Amino acid sequence: QLVRAQALARPQRLAMSARSGSELVHVNRVEGPALGAGLSKVVGGGVSIDGRGRYGFADHQAKGDGGLVFARPSLGSIRLFGEHDFRDVGDVAERSGAMNSLAAQEFGSDYTDPYRVEAGGMRYELPQFGSTTFRFTGTYEHQRPLFVHATPVTGHYGTTIPADDRHATRWVVEAERVPSLWWLGTELAFRADARLTMPFESNVAGFDASELGTIRGALVANVERPVGDFRIVTSATVAGVRTMTSGAPVPVVDLVYLGGPVSGPGYNYHSIVSTLGWSAHAELRVPAPFPAFSLGRFGRVPARGAFAPFAHIVGVGGPTPRGFPAVGAAYLLPFDLLRIDVARGLGTNGRWTFGVDLNREFWKIL
């Protein structure tokens, strides 16, 4: 806290900034290739400003956001912001940003489902409590659908989600815990959020705007534990949404989307959609051979990777609850840098899927 207080108190020069590599360059079916950059400056006295922008070469549009931050080490921070950007409907990322850009550009495989958001609001982030951070966000925003503008090298893109064109207020409470020790030698990481969305006008005949408001909650948790040379890895996702009035339709952007390498291996991306859904994953990582080689003066790559057989299930609630089981296996290269997955969905619309991606611990910076 002392170091942070000193850093916030001293003015700093204007600096380049980005939350991930994909903010600098990425490809998707809406923007095509997009280039971006960000700037930030600590003014002093706990005040800082930041801004980011990018331009899509297929939709020929600029997007971005900017904010003014007031921070105190013992009191947390308040950020006033405005944005004209995209928001994804998924509760979990199914692919790293770098790999998704490559797959989208070359094969028309885009694992994002975005819609446009023009918003202004405030976010309050409390001081970190142990390994957990709490945030409260309130916005007034205009949500609109997006459309496909790009063309891949091979294949073709699927359509975007038919988001409603609406004005609404959105209130979100979030809690996020970084991977850290928990009970019985396990490591726990989770992200949870609850949000209330209230539209200003009704676009559904027979319902007032107040009846179309939604309450939505989601929890994504990962628990791991080493057992000798082995490692048990489990994860779970649960999310649900309901409207203020029974029988009112749930907006497309608030539904629960599952399916893909993380939330539903063995099933197509976001092919499982419901108002209530969950998934559970369990795998056992065991040492596996790998051809070692020298890195010169930097050392040597070890002769051991990991083999991880796993079982996975997706479930949806509602009038007709259903389950979508899957089994598969993964091979992790030394240092867990690269993961190769093969899975087979055993339920309705299940199929063989194959995936290669960087370790999920790196996705936040990719």
mmCIF file of C-alpha atoms in Angstrom:
data_model
loop_
_atom_site.group_PDB
_atom_site.id
_atom_site.type_symbol
_atom_site.label_atom_id
_atom_site.label_comp_id
_atom_site.label_asym_id
_atom_site.label_seq_id
_atom_site.Cartn_x
_atom_site.Cartn_y
_atom_site.Cartn_z
ATOM 1 C CA GLN A 1 0.000 0.000 0.000
ATOM 2 C CA LEU A 2 2.910 2.377 0.732
ATOM 3 C CA VAL A 3 4.495 1.727 -2.672
ATOM 4 C CA ARG A 4 1.166 2.167 -4.420
ATOM 5 C CA ALA A 5 0.478 5.406 -2.570
ATOM 6 C CA GLN A 6 3.842 6.828 -3.676
ATOM 7 C CA ALA A 7 3.243 5.752 -7.282
ATOM 8 C CA LEU A 8 -0.196 7.390 -7.314
ATOM 9 C CA ALA A 9 1.057 10.585 -5.710
ATOM 10 C CA ARG A 10 3.803 11.338 -8.253
ATOM 11 C CA PRO A 11 2.898 12.615 -11.726
ATOM 12 C CA GLN A 12 4.156 10.426 -14.565
ATOM 13 C CA ARG A 13 4.717 10.974 -18.247
ATOM 14 C CA LEU A 14 2.151 9.953 -20.824
ATOM 15 C CA ALA A 15 2.653 6.263 -21.592
ATOM 16 C CA MET A 16 1.384 3.672 -24.029
ATOM 17 C CA SER A 17 -1.035 1.181 -22.467
ATOM 18 C CA ALA A 18 -3.020 -1.930 -23.364
ATOM 19 C CA ARG A 19 -4.870 -4.493 -21.285
ATOM 20 C CA SER A 20 -3.916 -7.311 -23.661
ATOM 21 C CA GLY A 21 -2.115 -7.970 -26.907
ATOM 22 C CA SER A 22 -5.448 -8.315 -28.724
ATOM 23 C CA GLU A 23 -6.184 -4.660 -28.001
ATOM 24 C CA LEU A 24 -3.258 -3.781 -30.251
ATOM 25 C CA VAL A 25 -4.151 -6.081 -33.137
ATOM 26 C CA HIS A 26 -6.878 -8.699 -33.688
ATOM 27 C CA VAL A 27 -9.242 -10.134 -36.287
ATOM 28 C CA ASN A 28 -12.940 -10.971 -36.009
ATOM 29 C CA ARG A 29 -15.928 -11.290 -38.323
ATOM 30 C CA VAL A 30 -17.300 -7.826 -37.539
ATOM 31 C CA GLU A 31 -14.174 -5.661 -37.791
ATOM 32 C CA GLY A 32 -11.897 -7.826 -39.895
ATOM 33 C CA PRO A 33 -8.303 -6.821 -39.081
ATOM 34 C CA ALA A 34 -8.297 -4.141 -36.368
ATOM 35 C CA LEU A 35 -5.443 -2.045 -34.984
ATOM 36 C CA GLY A 36 -5.559 -0.217 -31.691
ATOM 37 C CA ALA A 37 -3.516 1.596 -29.060
ATOM 38 C CA GLY A 38 -3.957 3.158 -25.657
ATOM 39 C CA LEU A 39 -2.531 6.011 -23.592
ATOM 40 C CA SER A 40 -2.471 6.591 -19.852
ATOM 41 C CA LYS A 41 -1.108 9.253 -17.555
ATOM 42 C CA VAL A 42 -0.862 9.561 -13.788
ATOM 43 C CA VAL A 43 -1.610 13.212 -13.075
ATOM 44 C CA GLY A 44 -0.709 12.962 -9.388
ATOM 45 C CA GLY A 45 -2.556 12.995 -6.123
ATOM 46 C CA GLY A 46 -4.203 9.670 -6.942
ATOM 47 C CA VAL A 47 -5.685 10.973 -10.211
ATOM 48 C CA SER A 48 -5.014 9.331 -13.574
ATOM 49 C CA ILE A 49 -6.523 9.378 -17.050
ATOM 50 C CA ASP A 50 -6.600 6.679 -19.700
ATOM 51 C CA GLY A 51 -7.963 6.100 -23.149
ATOM 52 C CA ARG A 52 -7.948 3.391 -25.785
ATOM 53 C CA GLY A 53 -9.054 3.271 -29.387
ATOM 54 C CA ARG A 54 -8.951 1.035 -32.446
ATOM 55 C CA TYR A 55 -10.067 0.962 -36.061
ATOM 56 C CA GLY A 56 -11.585 -1.967 -37.964
ATOM 57 C CA PHE A 57 -10.582 -2.235 -41.614
ATOM 58 C CA ALA A 58 -13.682 -4.238 -42.616
ATOM 59 C CA ASP A 59 -16.429 -2.246 -40.870
ATOM 60 C CA HIS A 60 -14.532 1.056 -41.316
ATOM 61 C CA GLN A 61 -15.434 2.227 -37.812
ATOM 62 C CA ALA A 62 -13.523 3.487 -34.793
ATOM 63 C CA LYS A 63 -14.200 2.246 -31.261
ATOM 64 C CA GLY A 64 -12.748 3.039 -27.906
ATOM 65 C CA ASP A 65 -13.158 4.110 -24.325
ATOM 66 C CA GLY A 66 -11.708 6.627 -21.898
ATOM 67 C CA GLY A 67 -11.800 7.246 -18.199
ATOM 68 C CA LEU A 68 -10.812 9.423 -15.264
ATOM 69 C CA VAL A 69 -9.649 7.533 -12.146
ATOM 70 C CA PHE A 70 -9.510 8.725 -8.537
ATOM 71 C CA ALA A 71 -7.591 6.225 -6.381
ATOM 72 C CA ARG A 72 -6.573 5.866 -2.749
ATOM 73 C CA PRO A 73 -4.679 2.758 -1.548
ATOM 74 C CA SER A 74 -6.870 2.321 1.538
ATOM 75 C CA LEU A 75 -10.181 3.372 -0.052
ATOM 76 C CA GLY A 76 -10.053 1.789 -3.489
ATOM 77 C CA SER A 77 -10.650 3.604 -6.765
ATOM 78 C CA ILE A 78 -13.466 5.286 -8.661
ATOM 79 C CA ARG A 79 -13.413 5.412 -12.451
ATOM 80 C CA LEU A 80 -15.710 7.658 -14.488
ATOM 81 C CA PHE A 81 -15.775 6.402 -18.047
ATOM 82 C CA GLY A 82 -17.388 6.447 -21.439
ATOM 83 C CA GLU A 83 -17.165 3.787 -24.117
ATOM 84 C CA HIS A 84 -18.181 3.025 -27.674
ATOM 85 C CA ASP A 85 -17.155 -0.597 -27.986
ATOM 86 C CA PHE A 86 -18.162 -4.262 -28.261
ATOM 87 C CA ARG A 87 -19.268 -6.560 -25.429
ATOM 88 C CA ASP A 88 -19.348 -10.355 -25.628
ATOM 89 C CA VAL A 89 -22.275 -12.431 -24.339
ATOM 90 C CA GLY A 90 -20.159 -15.383 -23.133
ATOM 91 C CA ASP A 91 -19.399 -15.927 -19.442
ATOM 92 C CA VAL A 92 -16.076 -17.597 -20.275
ATOM 93 C CA ALA A 93 -13.628 -17.126 -23.121
ATOM 94 C CA GLU A 94 -13.497 -20.234 -25.296
ATOM 95 C CA ARG A 95 -10.192 -19.374 -26.984
ATOM 96 C CA SER A 96 -7.257 -17.016 -26.458
ATOM 97 C CA GLY A 97 -7.414 -13.719 -28.311
ATOM 98 C CA ALA A 98 -4.297 -14.523 -30.347
ATOM 99 C CA MET A 99 -5.532 -17.958 -31.428
ATOM 100 C CA ASN A 100 -9.015 -16.657 -32.183
ATOM 101 C CA SER A 101 -7.600 -13.980 -34.492
ATOM 102 C CA LEU A 102 -5.597 -16.591 -36.384
ATOM 103 C CA ALA A 103 -8.553 -18.997 -36.683
ATOM 104 C CA ALA A 104 -10.957 -16.202 -37.666
ATOM 105 C CA GLN A 105 -8.704 -14.828 -40.379
ATOM 106 C CA GLU A 106 -7.663 -18.129 -41.932
ATOM 107 C CA PHE A 107 -10.664 -20.440 -41.435
ATOM 108 C CA GLY A 108 -13.687 -18.264 -40.597
ATOM 109 C CA SER A 109 -13.804 -19.686 -37.047
ATOM 110 C CA ASP A 110 -14.617 -16.739 -34.769
ATOM 111 C CA TYR A 111 -15.358 -17.703 -31.156
ATOM 112 C CA THR A 112 -16.818 -14.350 -30.136
ATOM 113 C CA ASP A 113 -20.454 -13.216 -29.987
ATOM 114 C CA PRO A 114 -20.305 -9.416 -29.617
ATOM 115 C CA TYR A 115 -22.873 -6.645 -29.633
ATOM 116 C CA ARG A 116 -22.312 -2.878 -29.680
ATOM 117 C CA VAL A 117 -22.443 -0.825 -26.478
ATOM 118 C CA GLU A 118 -22.353 2.965 -26.181
ATOM 119 C CA ALA A 119 -22.211 3.700 -22.470
ATOM 120 C CA GLY A 120 -21.284 6.146 -19.765
ATOM 121 C CA GLY A 121 -20.939 5.276 -16.117
ATOM 122 C CA MET A 122 -18.934 4.805 -12.954
ATOM 123 C CA ARG A 123 -17.019 1.868 -11.466
ATOM 124 C CA TYR A 124 -15.935 1.586 -7.840
ATOM 125 C CA GLU A 125 -13.264 -1.000 -7.015
ATOM 126 C CA LEU A 126 -12.653 -1.795 -3.353
ATOM 127 C CA PRO A 127 -9.146 -2.383 -1.983
ATOM 128 C CA GLN A 128 -8.108 -5.989 -2.516
ATOM 129 C CA PHE A 129 -9.407 -8.223 0.281
ATOM 130 C CA GLY A 130 -6.929 -11.080 0.553
ATOM 131 C CA SER A 131 -6.899 -12.591 -2.936
ATOM 132 C CA THR A 132 -10.330 -11.212 -3.879
ATOM 133 C CA THR A 133 -11.332 -7.957 -5.553
ATOM 134 C CA PHE A 134 -14.863 -6.509 -5.478
ATOM 135 C CA ARG A 135 -16.267 -4.038 -8.047
ATOM 136 C CA PHE A 136 -19.528 -2.126 -8.427
ATOM 137 C CA THR A 137 -20.454 -0.670 -11.819
ATOM 138 C CA GLY A 138 -23.384 1.430 -12.934
ATOM 139 C CA THR A 139 -23.959 2.537 -16.538
ATOM 140 C CA TYR A 140 -26.480 4.107 -18.839
ATOM 141 C CA GLU A 141 -26.046 2.476 -22.222
ATOM 142 C CA HIS A 142 -27.352 2.004 -25.730
ATOM 143 C CA GLN A 143 -27.111 -1.600 -26.940
ATOM 144 C CA ARG A 144 -27.254 -2.422 -30.647
ATOM 145 C CA PRO A 145 -26.662 -5.453 -32.891
ATOM 146 C CA LEU A 146 -23.553 -5.926 -35.005
ATOM 147 C CA PHE A 147 -23.192 -7.437 -38.460
ATOM 148 C CA VAL A 148 -20.602 -9.445 -40.381
ATOM 149 C CA HIS A 149 -18.360 -7.265 -42.564
ATOM 150 C CA ALA A 150 -15.203 -9.356 -42.984
ATOM 151 C CA THR A 151 -14.321 -12.287 -45.257
ATOM 152 C CA PRO A 152 -11.908 -15.050 -44.140
ATOM 153 C CA VAL A 153 -9.192 -16.569 -46.308
ATOM 154 C CA THR A 154 -11.106 -19.886 -46.411
ATOM 155 C CA GLY A 155 -14.577 -20.876 -45.276
ATOM 156 C CA HIS A 156 -17.210 -18.393 -44.171
ATOM 157 C CA TYR A 157 -18.337 -16.648 -40.999
ATOM 158 C CA GLY A 158 -21.498 -17.422 -39.072
ATOM 159 C CA THR A 159 -24.028 -14.693 -38.331
ATOM 160 C CA THR A 160 -23.819 -12.442 -35.284
ATOM 161 C CA ILE A 161 -26.398 -12.610 -32.493
ATOM 162 C CA PRO A 162 -29.626 -10.634 -33.101
ATOM 163 C CA ALA A 163 -29.207 -8.222 -30.181
ATOM 164 C CA ASP A 164 -32.050 -5.797 -29.431
ATOM 165 C CA ASP A 165 -31.645 -2.088 -30.120
ATOM 166 C CA ARG A 166 -32.415 -0.644 -26.694
ATOM 167 C CA HIS A 167 -31.475 1.961 -24.085
ATOM 168 C CA ALA A 168 -31.014 0.656 -20.549
ATOM 169 C CA THR A 169 -29.392 1.133 -17.186
ATOM 170 C CA ARG A 170 -27.107 -1.663 -16.012
ATOM 171 C CA TRP A 171 -25.933 -2.325 -12.457
ATOM 172 C CA VAL A 172 -23.243 -4.950 -11.850
ATOM 173 C CA VAL A 173 -21.607 -6.369 -8.706
ATOM 174 C CA GLU A 174 -18.458 -8.432 -9.348
ATOM 175 C CA ALA A 175 -16.063 -10.482 -7.244
ATOM 176 C CA GLU A 176 -12.844 -11.969 -8.626
ATOM 177 C CA ARG A 177 -10.253 -14.124 -6.860
ATOM 178 C CA VAL A 178 -6.845 -14.771 -8.391
ATOM 179 C CA PRO A 179 -5.469 -18.339 -8.100
ATOM 180 C CA SER A 180 -4.323 -18.791 -4.501
ATOM 181 C CA LEU A 181 -4.176 -21.408 -1.752
ATOM 182 C CA TRP A 182 -7.479 -22.564 -0.272
ATOM 183 C CA TRP A 183 -8.675 -25.515 1.815
ATOM 184 C CA LEU A 184 -6.781 -28.815 2.058
ATOM 185 C CA GLY A 185 -3.907 -27.712 -0.160
ATOM 186 C CA THR A 186 -6.125 -26.751 -3.096
ATOM 187 C CA GLU A 187 -5.805 -23.641 -5.273
ATOM 188 C CA LEU A 188 -9.010 -21.701 -5.909
ATOM 189 C CA ALA A 189 -9.803 -19.037 -8.491
ATOM 190 C CA PHE A 190 -13.257 -17.695 -9.238
ATOM 191 C CA ARG A 191 -15.179 -14.887 -10.876
ATOM 192 C CA ALA A 192 -18.766 -14.082 -9.941
ATOM 193 C CA ASP A 193 -21.151 -11.341 -10.977
ATOM 194 C CA ALA A 194 -24.750 -10.320 -10.458
ATOM 195 C CA ARG A 195 -26.395 -7.700 -12.628
ATOM 196 C CA LEU A 196 -29.664 -5.867 -13.008
ATOM 197 C CA THR A 197 -30.613 -4.446 -16.416
ATOM 198 C CA MET A 198 -33.590 -2.112 -16.814
ATOM 199 C CA PRO A 199 -34.616 -0.990 -20.325
ATOM 200 C CA PHE A 200 -36.117 2.459 -20.896
ATOM 201 C CA GLU A 201 -38.590 1.393 -23.543
ATOM 202 C CA SER A 202 -40.485 -1.754 -24.489
ATOM 203 C CA ASN A 203 -39.896 -3.423 -27.844
ATOM 204 C CA VAL A 204 -42.189 -6.384 -27.057
ATOM 205 C CA ALA A 205 -45.930 -6.034 -27.544
ATOM 206 C CA GLY A 206 -47.945 -6.601 -24.386
ATOM 207 C CA PHE A 207 -45.132 -5.818 -21.935
ATOM 208 C CA ASP A 208 -44.044 -2.568 -20.283
ATOM 209 C CA ALA A 209 -40.372 -1.627 -20.086
ATOM 210 C CA SER A 210 -40.310 -2.356 -16.347
ATOM 211 C CA GLU A 211 -41.527 -5.909 -17.025
ATOM 212 C CA LEU A 212 -38.644 -6.579 -19.420
ATOM 213 C CA GLY A 213 -35.921 -5.863 -16.865
ATOM 214 C CA THR A 214 -33.615 -8.813 -16.132
ATOM 215 C CA ILE A 215 -31.714 -10.151 -13.149
ATOM 216 C CA ARG A 216 -28.736 -12.317 -14.067
ATOM 217 C CA GLY A 217 -26.028 -14.085 -12.096
ATOM 218 C CA ALA A 218 -22.966 -16.127 -13.067
ATOM 219 C CA LEU A 219 -20.145 -17.961 -11.311
ATOM 220 C CA VAL A 220 -16.998 -19.436 -12.868
ATOM 221 C CA ALA A 221 -14.704 -21.344 -10.493
ATOM 222 C CA ASN A 222 -11.528 -23.439 -10.832
ATOM 223 C CA VAL A 223 -10.079 -25.708 -8.133
ATOM 224 C CA GLU A 224 -6.762 -27.553 -8.517
ATOM 225 C CA ARG A 225 -4.705 -29.768 -6.231
ATOM 226 C CA PRO A 226 -1.331 -31.473 -6.697
ATOM 227 C CA VAL A 227 -1.133 -35.116 -5.575
ATOM 228 C CA GLY A 228 2.467 -36.228 -5.821
ATOM 229 C CA ASP A 229 3.446 -36.012 -9.499
ATOM 230 C CA PHE A 230 -0.209 -35.845 -10.517
ATOM 231 C CA ARG A 231 -2.555 -32.856 -10.534
ATOM 232 C CA ILE A 232 -6.343 -32.866 -10.180
ATOM 233 C CA VAL A 233 -7.983 -29.999 -12.073
ATOM 234 C CA THR A 234 -11.692 -29.169 -11.807
ATOM 235 C CA SER A 235 -13.800 -26.260 -13.003
ATOM 236 C CA ALA A 236 -17.461 -25.285 -12.979
ATOM 237 C CA THR A 237 -19.674 -22.639 -14.554
ATOM 238 C CA VAL A 238 -23.242 -21.792 -13.595
ATOM 239 C CA ALA A 239 -25.373 -18.917 -14.870
ATOM 240 C CA GLY A 240 -29.039 -17.999 -14.933
ATOM 241 C CA VAL A 241 -31.326 -15.139 -15.900
ATOM 242 C CA ARG A 242 -34.951 -14.216 -15.305
ATOM 243 C CA THR A 243 -37.171 -11.305 -16.218
ATOM 244 C CA MET A 244 -39.095 -9.131 -13.788
ATOM 245 C CA THR A 245 -42.371 -10.610 -15.019
ATOM 246 C CA SER A 246 -43.020 -14.300 -15.575
ATOM 247 C CA GLY A 247 -43.586 -15.014 -19.238
ATOM 248 C CA ALA A 248 -41.683 -12.000 -20.523
ATOM 249 C CA PRO A 249 -39.042 -12.872 -23.154
ATOM 250 C CA VAL A 250 -35.394 -12.733 -22.100
ATOM 251 C CA PRO A 251 -33.226 -10.458 -24.287
ATOM 252 C CA VAL A 252 -30.754 -12.343 -26.464
ATOM 253 C CA VAL A 253 -27.738 -10.644 -24.859
ATOM 254 C CA ASP A 254 -28.731 -11.882 -21.367
ATOM 255 C CA LEU A 255 -29.153 -15.582 -22.193
ATOM 256 C CA VAL A 256 -26.668 -18.249 -21.063
ATOM 257 C CA TYR A 257 -24.367 -19.449 -23.863
ATOM 258 C CA LEU A 258 -22.403 -22.697 -23.528
ATOM 259 C CA GLY A 259 -20.453 -24.854 -25.949
ATOM 260 C CA GLY A 260 -16.852 -24.658 -27.057
ATOM 261 C CA PRO A 261 -13.410 -25.865 -25.905
ATOM 262 C CA VAL A 262 -13.865 -24.539 -22.333
ATOM 263 C CA SER A 263 -17.574 -24.542 -21.454
ATOM 264 C CA GLY A 264 -18.603 -27.465 -23.681
ATOM 265 C CA PRO A 265 -15.876 -29.510 -25.418
ATOM 266 C CA GLY A 266 -17.347 -31.854 -27.988
ATOM 267 C CA TYR A 267 -20.070 -29.345 -28.952
ATOM 268 C CA ASN A 268 -20.154 -26.405 -31.358
ATOM 269 C CA TYR A 269 -19.403 -22.919 -30.112
ATOM 270 C CA HIS A 270 -22.374 -21.450 -28.209
ATOM 271 C CA SER A 271 -24.676 -24.156 -29.561
ATOM 272 C CA ILE A 272 -26.278 -24.676 -26.122
ATOM 273 C CA VAL A 273 -28.405 -21.660 -25.186
ATOM 274 C CA SER A 274 -30.804 -21.374 -22.263
ATOM 275 C CA THR A 275 -32.008 -19.166 -19.412
ATOM 276 C CA LEU A 276 -30.264 -21.487 -16.925
ATOM 277 C CA GLY A 277 -27.125 -23.475 -17.633
ATOM 278 C CA TRP A 278 -24.131 -25.035 -15.977
ATOM 279 C CA SER A 279 -21.035 -27.035 -16.796
ATOM 280 C CA ALA A 280 -18.584 -29.141 -14.808
ATOM 281 C CA HIS A 281 -15.128 -30.372 -15.811
ATOM 282 C CA ALA A 282 -12.689 -32.774 -14.141
ATOM 283 C CA GLU A 283 -9.312 -33.933 -15.403
ATOM 284 C CA LEU A 284 -6.276 -35.746 -14.058
ATOM 285 C CA ARG A 285 -2.877 -34.550 -15.278
ATOM 286 C CA VAL A 286 -0.202 -37.245 -15.238
ATOM 287 C CA PRO A 287 3.434 -36.932 -16.339
ATOM 288 C CA ALA A 288 4.027 -37.856 -19.984
ATOM 289 C CA PRO A 289 7.242 -38.085 -22.053
ATOM 290 C CA PHE A 290 8.405 -35.264 -24.305
ATOM 291 C CA PRO A 291 11.532 -35.062 -26.508
ATOM 292 C CA ALA A 292 13.935 -32.830 -24.584
ATOM 293 C CA PHE A 293 16.227 -30.391 -26.391
ATOM 294 C CA SER A 294 18.702 -27.685 -25.504
ATOM 295 C CA LEU A 295 18.015 -23.953 -25.462
ATOM 296 C CA GLY A 296 21.701 -23.107 -25.393
ATOM 297 C CA ARG A 297 22.665 -20.717 -22.618
ATOM 298 C CA PHE A 298 19.017 -20.416 -21.592
ATOM 299 C CA GLY A 299 18.888 -24.002 -20.330
ATOM 300 C CA ARG A 300 17.104 -27.095 -21.506
ATOM 301 C CA VAL A 301 13.485 -28.038 -22.197
ATOM 302 C CA PRO A 302 12.565 -30.874 -19.800
ATOM 303 C CA ALA A 303 11.718 -34.350 -21.076
ATOM 304 C CA ARG A 304 8.273 -34.277 -19.496
ATOM 305 C CA GLY A 305 4.901 -32.888 -20.486
ATOM 306 C CA ALA A 306 1.497 -33.924 -19.136
ATOM 307 C CA PHE A 307 -1.337 -36.133 -20.350
ATOM 308 C CA ALA A 308 -4.802 -35.196 -19.068
ATOM 309 C CA PRO A 309 -7.851 -37.422 -19.644
ATOM 310 C CA PHE A 310 -11.040 -35.550 -18.719
ATOM 311 C CA ALA A 311 -14.798 -35.789 -18.393
ATOM 312 C CA HIS A 312 -17.151 -32.865 -18.931
ATOM 313 C CA ILE A 313 -20.876 -32.255 -18.737
ATOM 314 C CA VAL A 314 -23.126 -29.343 -19.662
ATOM 315 C CA GLY A 315 -26.633 -29.031 -18.275
ATOM 316 C CA VAL A 316 -29.539 -26.698 -18.988
ATOM 317 C CA GLY A 317 -32.615 -26.107 -16.859
ATOM 318 C CA GLY A 318 -36.089 -24.931 -17.690
ATOM 319 C CA PRO A 319 -39.217 -26.923 -18.587
ATOM 320 C CA THR A 320 -37.127 -29.690 -20.208
ATOM 321 C CA PRO A 321 -33.771 -30.095 -18.400
ATOM 322 C CA ARG A 322 -31.116 -31.745 -20.530
ATOM 323 C CA GLY A 323 -27.537 -32.925 -20.162
ATOM 324 C CA PHE A 324 -24.687 -32.878 -22.681
ATOM 325 C CA PRO A 325 -21.805 -35.132 -21.531
ATOM 326 C CA ALA A 326 -18.395 -35.374 -23.176
ATOM 327 C CA VAL A 327 -15.080 -37.163 -22.691
ATOM 328 C CA GLY A 328 -11.662 -36.346 -24.034
ATOM 329 C CA ALA A 329 -7.968 -35.952 -23.385
ATOM 330 C CA ALA A 330 -5.373 -33.217 -23.562
ATOM 331 C CA TYR A 331 -1.599 -33.113 -23.919
ATOM 332 C CA LEU A 332 0.282 -30.217 -22.304
ATOM 333 C CA LEU A 333 3.771 -29.346 -23.480
ATOM 334 C CA PRO A 334 6.545 -28.670 -20.941
ATOM 335 C CA PHE A 335 6.010 -25.559 -18.794
ATOM 336 C CA ASP A 336 2.288 -25.913 -19.695
ATOM 337 C CA LEU A 337 2.844 -23.493 -22.557
ATOM 338 C CA LEU A 338 0.659 -25.231 -25.159
ATOM 339 C CA ARG A 339 -2.426 -27.423 -24.735
ATOM 340 C CA ILE A 340 -3.725 -29.858 -27.389
ATOM 341 C CA ASP A 341 -7.303 -31.090 -26.851
ATOM 342 C CA VAL A 342 -9.380 -33.863 -28.388
ATOM 343 C CA ALA A 343 -12.976 -34.349 -27.191
ATOM 344 C CA ARG A 344 -16.097 -36.244 -28.133
ATOM 345 C CA GLY A 345 -19.573 -35.005 -27.240
ATOM 346 C CA LEU A 346 -21.842 -37.888 -26.232
ATOM 347 C CA GLY A 347 -25.166 -36.029 -26.185
ATOM 348 C CA THR A 348 -27.455 -34.525 -28.805
ATOM 349 C CA ASN A 349 -25.421 -32.756 -31.525
ATOM 350 C CA GLY A 350 -22.185 -33.997 -29.954
ATOM 351 C CA ARG A 351 -19.201 -34.456 -32.270
ATOM 352 C CA TRP A 352 -15.433 -34.826 -32.341
ATOM 353 C CA THR A 353 -13.565 -31.576 -31.665
ATOM 354 C CA PHE A 354 -9.869 -30.774 -31.828
ATOM 355 C CA GLY A 355 -8.148 -27.689 -30.444
ATOM 356 C CA VAL A 356 -4.692 -26.225 -29.959
ATOM 357 C CA ASP A 357 -4.140 -23.163 -27.803
ATOM 358 C CA LEU A 358 -1.750 -21.523 -25.385
ATOM 359 C CA ASN A 359 -2.152 -22.226 -21.687
ATOM 360 C CA ARG A 360 -5.263 -20.526 -20.296
ATOM 361 C CA GLU A 361 -3.207 -18.680 -17.670
ATOM 362 C CA PHE A 362 -1.877 -16.497 -20.518
ATOM 363 C CA TRP A 363 -5.244 -15.630 -22.072
ATOM 364 C CA LYS A 364 -5.710 -12.405 -20.118
ATOM 365 C CA ILE A 365 -2.624 -10.869 -21.722
ATOM 366 C CA LEU A 366 -3.289 -12.271 -25.211
#
